[in-house]
Each structure stands twice: as structure tokens, then as C-alpha cells.
């Protein structure tokens, strides 16, 4: 069974750093394109970042230069390194598996709260 | 950048009624790149429809998608109690990017 489990969220001060993890089972993260999508409290969905084969990475303008997506094939885990976080980065962060042009599997999400 | 506008913002219906949700793109998009998701409170989104009209695995046939160009529709023929949720449309762009509509909430009347 395909499963994605995020972890690493929490309370962090503005300007701080945090690394989110997404442990996959039922498939290998290295064989699939993967995404991070976030949802601010009470708001809609916002794409954050994607990683393709060959380690090509892509970012929304709102996080470019601050966030880094990566994966560890030995741990079958996807990561999102978040640096210099801001209050508007507060959201539930979901990892999702890409299938063609859509997202066919999602994790349950991990909450990141940026506040002093 | 392509903007997806969903309407209405909230749809108040009773179980058994038909729901029609609209997603309009700011410019023409390929039907292959339009998807719909369902999200219930406290849960992750779930893929319902991809390629504008193909149901994802395990999705009941009361859900259907249609449309082309700039206008797309998600129809739920007879609302079941578990269908009351927020629905998002999503478009894939070549950059690549994934753009979501702002969502339509289907609530119990």
C-alpha cells in the first residue's frame, strides 16, 4: 500500500530553519516525481516545490532561494529544508506523489507555525 | 500565469441533490492537465478526477468531470453525506507548476 508520512513540523521563529521529512512506503521516491504543497490556516492549496528525475528541482517564487527539496533514496524519504522562514510560511505542509500532471497520493500533512 | 477561478464559493445543498461546481481558467488549458480534488476537514486532499474527466481509482461514478478550453465542471449526481467537503480544481503548467483554484465548499443546506 502506498503511504506518505510527513514529520518535522513545529513552532519556529521568523528567520529560523526547519527540515520537513516525508517517509514513503509502497513505492520508491527515487522512481517518482514528488511535490510539496502547503495550506495556510483556513486557506486553499499552494504548490511549493517539486523534484524530478535526475534531481531537477523547481520552486514557487514565494519560496525560491529559501527552501530546498531533496530526497534520500536509502531512506526512501523526501525532504524540504526551510530557511529564513517568514510568518506567511505558516501552513500545513503536504508531500504528494506526482503522476503525470496530477497528484495521486498525499501525506496527512505536518503543521509549521512561524511566530515569535 | 494561469489563474483558476472556482464558483460558487459555497454551495448549500441537501443529500440526494445534484451538485455542479465550476472551474474557469484565465486562458485555455489542455484538458489533460486539469484535475479535481476533495478535501474534508482535517484531512489531506484526495484525487477525484484527472485529465478533466477520468475518475481516479476507487472514486464512485456519481462523480464526473467535463469541460475544455477555459471552462471545466465537476458534477456530483446525488450527494451522499460523505460528499460534503471542499473541492479544488488544479492545473499543471510546463514550468513545471501546479496551480489550484480557491476551492468550492459543498455544505449541508
PDB file of C-alpha atoms in Angstrom:
ATOM      1  CA  UNK A   1       0.000   0.000   0.000  1.00  0.00           C
ATOM      2  CA  UNK A   2       1.280   3.430  -0.922  1.00  0.00           C
ATOM      3  CA  UNK A   3       1.760   5.662   2.091  1.00  0.00           C
ATOM      4  CA  UNK A   4       3.356   9.052   2.746  1.00  0.00           C
ATOM      5  CA  UNK A   5       4.057  10.222   6.290  1.00  0.00           C
ATOM      6  CA  UNK A   6       5.293  13.741   6.974  1.00  0.00           C
ATOM      7  CA  UNK A   7       7.118  14.853  10.086  1.00  0.00           C
ATOM      8  CA  UNK A   8       9.294  17.687  11.334  1.00  0.00           C
ATOM      9  CA  UNK A   9       6.752  20.466  11.691  1.00  0.00           C
ATOM     10  CA  UNK A  10       6.510  22.688  14.726  1.00  0.00           C
ATOM     11  CA  UNK A  11       6.839  26.208  16.068  1.00  0.00           C
ATOM     12  CA  UNK A  12       9.734  28.198  14.707  1.00  0.00           C
ATOM     13  CA  UNK A  13      10.772  31.838  14.983  1.00  0.00           C
ATOM     14  CA  UNK A  14      10.923  34.118  11.957  1.00  0.00           C
ATOM     15  CA  UNK A  15      14.294  33.813  10.252  1.00  0.00           C
ATOM     16  CA  UNK A  16      14.823  30.295  11.566  1.00  0.00           C
ATOM     17  CA  UNK A  17      15.293  26.959   9.781  1.00  0.00           C
ATOM     18  CA  UNK A  18      13.385  23.696   9.775  1.00  0.00           C
ATOM     19  CA  UNK A  19      13.588  20.463   7.827  1.00  0.00           C
ATOM     20  CA  UNK A  20      10.445  18.547   6.945  1.00  0.00           C
ATOM     21  CA  UNK A  21      10.553  14.840   6.120  1.00  0.00           C
ATOM     22  CA  UNK A  22       8.184  12.666   4.140  1.00  0.00           C
ATOM     23  CA  UNK A  23       8.715   8.928   4.557  1.00  0.00           C
ATOM     24  CA  UNK A  24       7.350   6.872   1.689  1.00  0.00           C
ATOM     25  CA  UNK A  25       6.283   3.241   1.595  1.00  0.00           C
ATOM     26  CA  UNK A  26       4.812   1.114  -1.159  1.00  0.00           C
ATOM     27  CA  UNK A  27       6.966   2.747  -3.807  1.00  0.00           C
ATOM     28  CA  UNK A  28      10.435   4.276  -4.133  1.00  0.00           C
ATOM     29  CA  UNK A  29      10.744   8.065  -4.054  1.00  0.00           C
ATOM     30  CA  UNK A  30      13.649   7.885  -6.474  1.00  0.00           C
ATOM     31  CA  UNK A  31      11.377   6.416  -9.162  1.00  0.00           C
ATOM     32  CA  UNK A  32       8.703   9.086  -8.919  1.00  0.00           C
ATOM     33  CA  UNK A  33       8.434  12.824  -9.207  1.00  0.00           C
ATOM     34  CA  UNK A  34       7.446  14.324  -5.862  1.00  0.00           C
ATOM     35  CA  UNK A  35       5.886  17.590  -4.677  1.00  0.00           C
ATOM     36  CA  UNK A  36       5.423  19.692  -1.577  1.00  0.00           C
ATOM     37  CA  UNK A  37       2.118  21.582  -1.320  1.00  0.00           C
ATOM     38  CA  UNK A  38       1.092  23.820   1.569  1.00  0.00           C
ATOM     39  CA  UNK A  39      -2.144  25.140   3.002  1.00  0.00           C
ATOM     40  CA  UNK A  40      -2.252  28.179   5.259  1.00  0.00           C
ATOM     41  CA  UNK A  41      -4.851  28.027   8.047  1.00  0.00           C
ATOM     42  CA  UNK A  42      -8.315  28.347   6.566  1.00  0.00           C
ATOM     43  CA  UNK A  43      -6.926  28.913   3.074  1.00  0.00           C
ATOM     44  CA  UNK A  44      -6.535  26.992  -0.172  1.00  0.00           C
ATOM     45  CA  UNK A  45      -3.739  24.866  -1.578  1.00  0.00           C
ATOM     46  CA  UNK A  46      -0.438  26.336  -2.796  1.00  0.00           C
ATOM     47  CA  UNK A  47       2.243  24.422  -4.680  1.00  0.00           C
ATOM     48  CA  UNK A  48       5.679  24.861  -3.086  1.00  0.00           C
ATOM     49  CA  UNK A  49       8.283  22.672  -4.769  1.00  0.00           C
ATOM     50  CA  UNK A  50       8.856  19.641  -6.992  1.00  0.00           C
ATOM     51  CA  UNK A  51      11.702  17.230  -7.617  1.00  0.00           C
ATOM     52  CA  UNK A  52      12.007  15.284 -10.845  1.00  0.00           C
ATOM     53  CA  UNK A  53      14.288  12.516 -12.012  1.00  0.00           C
ATOM     54  CA  UNK A  54      17.919  13.484 -12.385  1.00  0.00           C
ATOM     55  CA  UNK A  55      17.403  15.675  -9.314  1.00  0.00           C
ATOM     56  CA  UNK A  56      15.888  18.563 -11.251  1.00  0.00           C
ATOM     57  CA  UNK A  57      14.175  20.808  -8.730  1.00  0.00           C
ATOM     58  CA  UNK A  58      11.530  23.503  -9.076  1.00  0.00           C
ATOM     59  CA  UNK A  59      10.156  26.107  -6.697  1.00  0.00           C
ATOM     60  CA  UNK A  60       7.314  28.565  -6.346  1.00  0.00           C
ATOM     61  CA  UNK A  61       8.518  32.164  -6.483  1.00  0.00           C
ATOM     62  CA  UNK A  62       7.387  32.647  -2.877  1.00  0.00           C
ATOM     63  CA  UNK A  63       9.978  30.157  -1.567  1.00  0.00           C
ATOM     64  CA  UNK A  64      12.734  30.293  -4.188  1.00  0.00           C
ATOM     65  CA  UNK A  65      16.133  30.845  -2.610  1.00  0.00           C
ATOM     66  CA  UNK A  66      14.863  29.928   0.860  1.00  0.00           C
ATOM     67  CA  UNK A  67      13.559  26.347   0.549  1.00  0.00           C
ATOM     68  CA  UNK A  68      15.373  23.283  -0.816  1.00  0.00           C
ATOM     69  CA  UNK A  69      13.753  19.996  -1.845  1.00  0.00           C
ATOM     70  CA  UNK A  70      15.772  16.794  -1.802  1.00  0.00           C
ATOM     71  CA  UNK A  71      15.429  13.051  -1.308  1.00  0.00           C
ATOM     72  CA  UNK A  72      17.402  10.228   0.252  1.00  0.00           C
ATOM     73  CA  UNK A  73      16.936   7.007  -1.680  1.00  0.00           C
ATOM     74  CA  UNK A  74      18.488   4.886   1.081  1.00  0.00           C
ATOM     75  CA  UNK A  75      15.804   6.093   3.499  1.00  0.00           C
ATOM     76  CA  UNK A  76      13.079   6.372   0.850  1.00  0.00           C
ATOM     77  CA  UNK A  77      12.367   9.842   2.179  1.00  0.00           C
ATOM     78  CA  UNK A  78      11.630  13.243   0.695  1.00  0.00           C
ATOM     79  CA  UNK A  79      12.777  16.421   2.447  1.00  0.00           C
ATOM     80  CA  UNK A  80      12.035  20.123   2.451  1.00  0.00           C
ATOM     81  CA  UNK A  81      14.691  22.312   4.022  1.00  0.00           C
ATOM     82  CA  UNK A  82      13.122  25.603   5.026  1.00  0.00           C
ATOM     83  CA  UNK A  83      15.480  28.512   5.743  1.00  0.00           C
ATOM     84  CA  UNK A  84      14.816  32.145   6.649  1.00  0.00           C
ATOM     85  CA  UNK A  85      11.171  31.368   7.326  1.00  0.00           C
ATOM     86  CA  UNK A  86       8.552  34.095   7.473  1.00  0.00           C
ATOM     87  CA  UNK A  87       5.150  34.400   9.115  1.00  0.00           C
ATOM     88  CA  UNK A  88       3.446  33.742   5.774  1.00  0.00           C
ATOM     89  CA  UNK A  89       5.152  30.341   5.604  1.00  0.00           C
ATOM     90  CA  UNK A  90       2.793  29.197   8.380  1.00  0.00           C
ATOM     91  CA  UNK A  91       0.826  26.301   6.918  1.00  0.00           C
ATOM     92  CA  UNK A  92       0.214  22.597   6.843  1.00  0.00           C
ATOM     93  CA  UNK A  93       2.795  21.110   4.505  1.00  0.00           C
ATOM     94  CA  UNK A  94       1.821  18.074   2.455  1.00  0.00           C
ATOM     95  CA  UNK A  95       4.074  15.866   0.389  1.00  0.00           C
ATOM     96  CA  UNK A  96       2.397  14.399  -2.660  1.00  0.00           C
ATOM     97  CA  UNK A  97       3.353  11.955  -5.381  1.00  0.00           C
ATOM     98  CA  UNK A  98       3.206  13.246  -8.919  1.00  0.00           C
ATOM     99  CA  UNK A  99       1.541  11.094 -11.562  1.00  0.00           C
ATOM    100  CA  UNK A 100       1.751  12.834 -14.909  1.00  0.00           C
ATOM    101  CA  UNK A 101       0.130  16.214 -14.345  1.00  0.00           C
ATOM    102  CA  UNK A 102      -1.729  15.468 -11.135  1.00  0.00           C
ATOM    103  CA  UNK A 103      -1.055  14.404  -7.538  1.00  0.00           C
ATOM    104  CA  UNK A 104      -2.302  10.896  -6.886  1.00  0.00           C
ATOM    105  CA  UNK A 105      -1.162  10.280  -3.314  1.00  0.00           C
ATOM    106  CA  UNK A 106      -0.869  12.714  -0.424  1.00  0.00           C
ATOM    107  CA  UNK A 107       0.506  12.506   3.072  1.00  0.00           C
ATOM    108  CA  UNK A 108      -1.505  13.618   6.089  1.00  0.00           C
ATOM    109  CA  UNK A 109       0.483  16.832   6.443  1.00  0.00           C
ATOM    110  CA  UNK A 110       2.663  18.470   9.080  1.00  0.00           C
ATOM    111  CA  UNK A 111       1.961  21.891  10.587  1.00  0.00           C
ATOM    112  CA  UNK A 112       4.609  24.604  10.539  1.00  0.00           C
ATOM    113  CA  UNK A 113       3.929  27.689  12.628  1.00  0.00           C
ATOM    114  CA  UNK A 114       6.219  30.681  12.259  1.00  0.00           C
ATOM    115  CA  UNK A 115       5.877  33.039  15.179  1.00  0.00           C
ATOM    116  CA  UNK A 116       7.984  34.867  17.717  1.00  0.00           C
TER     117      UNK A 116
ATOM    118  CA  UNK B   1       0.492  32.773 -15.030  1.00  0.00           C
ATOM    119  CA  UNK B   2      -2.784  30.930 -15.365  1.00  0.00           C
ATOM    120  CA  UNK B   3      -5.386  31.659 -12.671  1.00  0.00           C
ATOM    121  CA  UNK B   4      -8.160  29.208 -11.835  1.00  0.00           C
ATOM    122  CA  UNK B   5     -11.406  30.700 -10.533  1.00  0.00           C
ATOM    123  CA  UNK B   6     -13.911  28.373  -8.905  1.00  0.00           C
ATOM    124  CA  UNK B   7     -17.587  29.134  -8.447  1.00  0.00           C
ATOM    125  CA  UNK B   8     -19.609  29.286  -6.414  1.00  0.00           C
ATOM    126  CA  UNK B   9     -17.563  29.785  -3.281  1.00  0.00           C
ATOM    127  CA  UNK B  10     -20.119  27.853  -1.258  1.00  0.00           C
ATOM    128  CA  UNK B  11     -22.841  25.515  -2.461  1.00  0.00           C
ATOM    129  CA  UNK B  12     -25.640  24.715   0.007  1.00  0.00           C
ATOM    130  CA  UNK B  13     -27.453  21.542  -0.939  1.00  0.00           C
ATOM    131  CA  UNK B  14     -29.299  18.621   0.610  1.00  0.00           C
ATOM    132  CA  UNK B  15     -28.293  14.957   0.426  1.00  0.00           C
ATOM    133  CA  UNK B  16     -29.593  13.432  -2.766  1.00  0.00           C
ATOM    134  CA  UNK B  17     -29.367  16.680  -4.731  1.00  0.00           C
ATOM    135  CA  UNK B  18     -27.102  17.321  -7.699  1.00  0.00           C
ATOM    136  CA  UNK B  19     -24.003  19.486  -7.292  1.00  0.00           C
ATOM    137  CA  UNK B  20     -22.417  21.381 -10.158  1.00  0.00           C
ATOM    138  CA  UNK B  21     -19.055  23.044  -9.499  1.00  0.00           C
ATOM    139  CA  UNK B  22     -17.303  25.318 -11.968  1.00  0.00           C
ATOM    140  CA  UNK B  23     -13.600  25.964 -12.584  1.00  0.00           C
ATOM    141  CA  UNK B  24     -12.655  28.673 -15.063  1.00  0.00           C
ATOM    142  CA  UNK B  25      -9.092  29.215 -16.306  1.00  0.00           C
ATOM    143  CA  UNK B  26      -7.740  32.647 -17.225  1.00  0.00           C
ATOM    144  CA  UNK B  27      -6.514  31.177 -20.524  1.00  0.00           C
ATOM    145  CA  UNK B  28      -7.110  27.983 -22.427  1.00  0.00           C
ATOM    146  CA  UNK B  29      -5.516  24.871 -20.942  1.00  0.00           C
ATOM    147  CA  UNK B  30      -5.214  21.292 -22.094  1.00  0.00           C
ATOM    148  CA  UNK B  31      -7.883  19.008 -20.678  1.00  0.00           C
ATOM    149  CA  UNK B  32      -5.095  16.544 -19.938  1.00  0.00           C
ATOM    150  CA  UNK B  33      -3.772  18.945 -17.309  1.00  0.00           C
ATOM    151  CA  UNK B  34      -6.942  19.592 -15.277  1.00  0.00           C
ATOM    152  CA  UNK B  35      -7.662  17.675 -12.074  1.00  0.00           C
ATOM    153  CA  UNK B  36     -10.148  17.849  -9.191  1.00  0.00           C
ATOM    154  CA  UNK B  37      -9.558  17.053  -5.512  1.00  0.00           C
ATOM    155  CA  UNK B  38     -11.802  16.611  -2.494  1.00  0.00           C
ATOM    156  CA  UNK B  39     -10.721  17.737   0.963  1.00  0.00           C
ATOM    157  CA  UNK B  40     -12.551  17.040   4.194  1.00  0.00           C
ATOM    158  CA  UNK B  41     -11.801  18.925   7.448  1.00  0.00           C
ATOM    159  CA  UNK B  42      -8.530  17.825   8.999  1.00  0.00           C
ATOM    160  CA  UNK B  43      -7.681  15.561   6.071  1.00  0.00           C
ATOM    161  CA  UNK B  44      -5.369  15.713   3.104  1.00  0.00           C
ATOM    162  CA  UNK B  45      -6.795  16.334  -0.353  1.00  0.00           C
ATOM    163  CA  UNK B  46      -7.837  13.259  -2.335  1.00  0.00           C
ATOM    164  CA  UNK B  47      -7.635  12.965  -6.093  1.00  0.00           C
ATOM    165  CA  UNK B  48     -11.082  12.605  -7.690  1.00  0.00           C
ATOM    166  CA  UNK B  49     -10.718  13.413 -11.383  1.00  0.00           C
ATOM    167  CA  UNK B  50      -7.720  13.731 -13.692  1.00  0.00           C
ATOM    168  CA  UNK B  51      -7.473  14.620 -17.341  1.00  0.00           C
ATOM    169  CA  UNK B  52     -10.677  16.659 -16.806  1.00  0.00           C
ATOM    170  CA  UNK B  53     -12.944  13.604 -16.990  1.00  0.00           C
ATOM    171  CA  UNK B  54     -11.197  10.416 -15.800  1.00  0.00           C
ATOM    172  CA  UNK B  55     -12.128   9.160 -12.351  1.00  0.00           C
ATOM    173  CA  UNK B  56      -9.286   8.187 -10.045  1.00  0.00           C
ATOM    174  CA  UNK B  57      -9.123   4.686  -8.608  1.00  0.00           C
ATOM    175  CA  UNK B  58     -11.939   3.967  -6.180  1.00  0.00           C
ATOM    176  CA  UNK B  59     -13.934   7.115  -6.918  1.00  0.00           C
ATOM    177  CA  UNK B  60     -17.695   6.443  -7.196  1.00  0.00           C
ATOM    178  CA  UNK B  61     -19.367   7.048 -10.531  1.00  0.00           C
ATOM    179  CA  UNK B  62     -21.613   9.752  -9.077  1.00  0.00           C
ATOM    180  CA  UNK B  63     -18.560  11.990  -9.559  1.00  0.00           C
ATOM    181  CA  UNK B  64     -17.922  13.156 -13.106  1.00  0.00           C
ATOM    182  CA  UNK B  65     -15.803  15.812 -14.749  1.00  0.00           C
ATOM    183  CA  UNK B  66     -16.209  17.606 -18.037  1.00  0.00           C
ATOM    184  CA  UNK B  67     -15.107  20.649 -19.944  1.00  0.00           C
ATOM    185  CA  UNK B  68     -12.423  22.004 -22.224  1.00  0.00           C
ATOM    186  CA  UNK B  69     -10.534  25.163 -23.019  1.00  0.00           C
ATOM    187  CA  UNK B  70     -11.222  27.531 -20.141  1.00  0.00           C
ATOM    188  CA  UNK B  71     -14.377  26.038 -18.605  1.00  0.00           C
ATOM    189  CA  UNK B  72     -14.455  22.860 -16.573  1.00  0.00           C
ATOM    190  CA  UNK B  73     -17.141  21.299 -14.397  1.00  0.00           C
ATOM    191  CA  UNK B  74     -17.279  18.764 -11.598  1.00  0.00           C
ATOM    192  CA  UNK B  75     -20.687  17.163 -11.159  1.00  0.00           C
ATOM    193  CA  UNK B  76     -21.872  15.050  -8.252  1.00  0.00           C
ATOM    194  CA  UNK B  77     -25.137  13.482  -9.395  1.00  0.00           C
ATOM    195  CA  UNK B  78     -26.623  12.584  -5.997  1.00  0.00           C
ATOM    196  CA  UNK B  79     -24.931  13.952  -2.910  1.00  0.00           C
ATOM    197  CA  UNK B  80     -24.125  11.421  -0.232  1.00  0.00           C
ATOM    198  CA  UNK B  81     -23.450  12.571   3.370  1.00  0.00           C
ATOM    199  CA  UNK B  82     -19.731  11.906   2.893  1.00  0.00           C
ATOM    200  CA  UNK B  83     -19.551  14.223  -0.138  1.00  0.00           C
ATOM    201  CA  UNK B  84     -19.912  17.416   1.879  1.00  0.00           C
ATOM    202  CA  UNK B  85     -16.405  18.836   1.662  1.00  0.00           C
ATOM    203  CA  UNK B  86     -14.248  21.390  -0.142  1.00  0.00           C
ATOM    204  CA  UNK B  87     -13.377  20.750  -3.787  1.00  0.00           C
ATOM    205  CA  UNK B  88     -10.367  22.146  -5.618  1.00  0.00           C
ATOM    206  CA  UNK B  89      -9.501  22.190  -9.284  1.00  0.00           C
ATOM    207  CA  UNK B  90      -5.826  22.083 -10.283  1.00  0.00           C
ATOM    208  CA  UNK B  91      -3.936  22.873 -13.450  1.00  0.00           C
ATOM    209  CA  UNK B  92      -0.460  21.725 -14.438  1.00  0.00           C
ATOM    210  CA  UNK B  93       1.863  24.161 -16.128  1.00  0.00           C
ATOM    211  CA  UNK B  94       5.005  23.443 -18.125  1.00  0.00           C
ATOM    212  CA  UNK B  95       7.463  25.321 -15.895  1.00  0.00           C
ATOM    213  CA  UNK B  96       6.517  22.998 -14.105  1.00  0.00           C
ATOM    214  CA  UNK B  97       3.977  24.452 -11.746  1.00  0.00           C
ATOM    215  CA  UNK B  98       0.767  23.269 -10.148  1.00  0.00           C
ATOM    216  CA  UNK B  99      -1.961  25.902  -9.759  1.00  0.00           C
ATOM    217  CA  UNK B 100      -5.052  25.393  -7.637  1.00  0.00           C
ATOM    218  CA  UNK B 101      -8.394  27.139  -7.620  1.00  0.00           C
ATOM    219  CA  UNK B 102      -9.524  28.743  -4.387  1.00  0.00           C
ATOM    220  CA  UNK B 103     -11.984  25.948  -3.677  1.00  0.00           C
ATOM    221  CA  UNK B 104     -15.741  25.399  -3.511  1.00  0.00           C
ATOM    222  CA  UNK B 105     -17.286  24.314  -0.241  1.00  0.00           C
ATOM    223  CA  UNK B 106     -20.275  21.988  -0.553  1.00  0.00           C
ATOM    224  CA  UNK B 107     -22.251  22.284   2.654  1.00  0.00           C
ATOM    225  CA  UNK B 108     -25.451  20.803   4.014  1.00  0.00           C
ATOM    226  CA  UNK B 109     -28.451  23.023   3.454  1.00  0.00           C
TER     227      UNK B 109
END
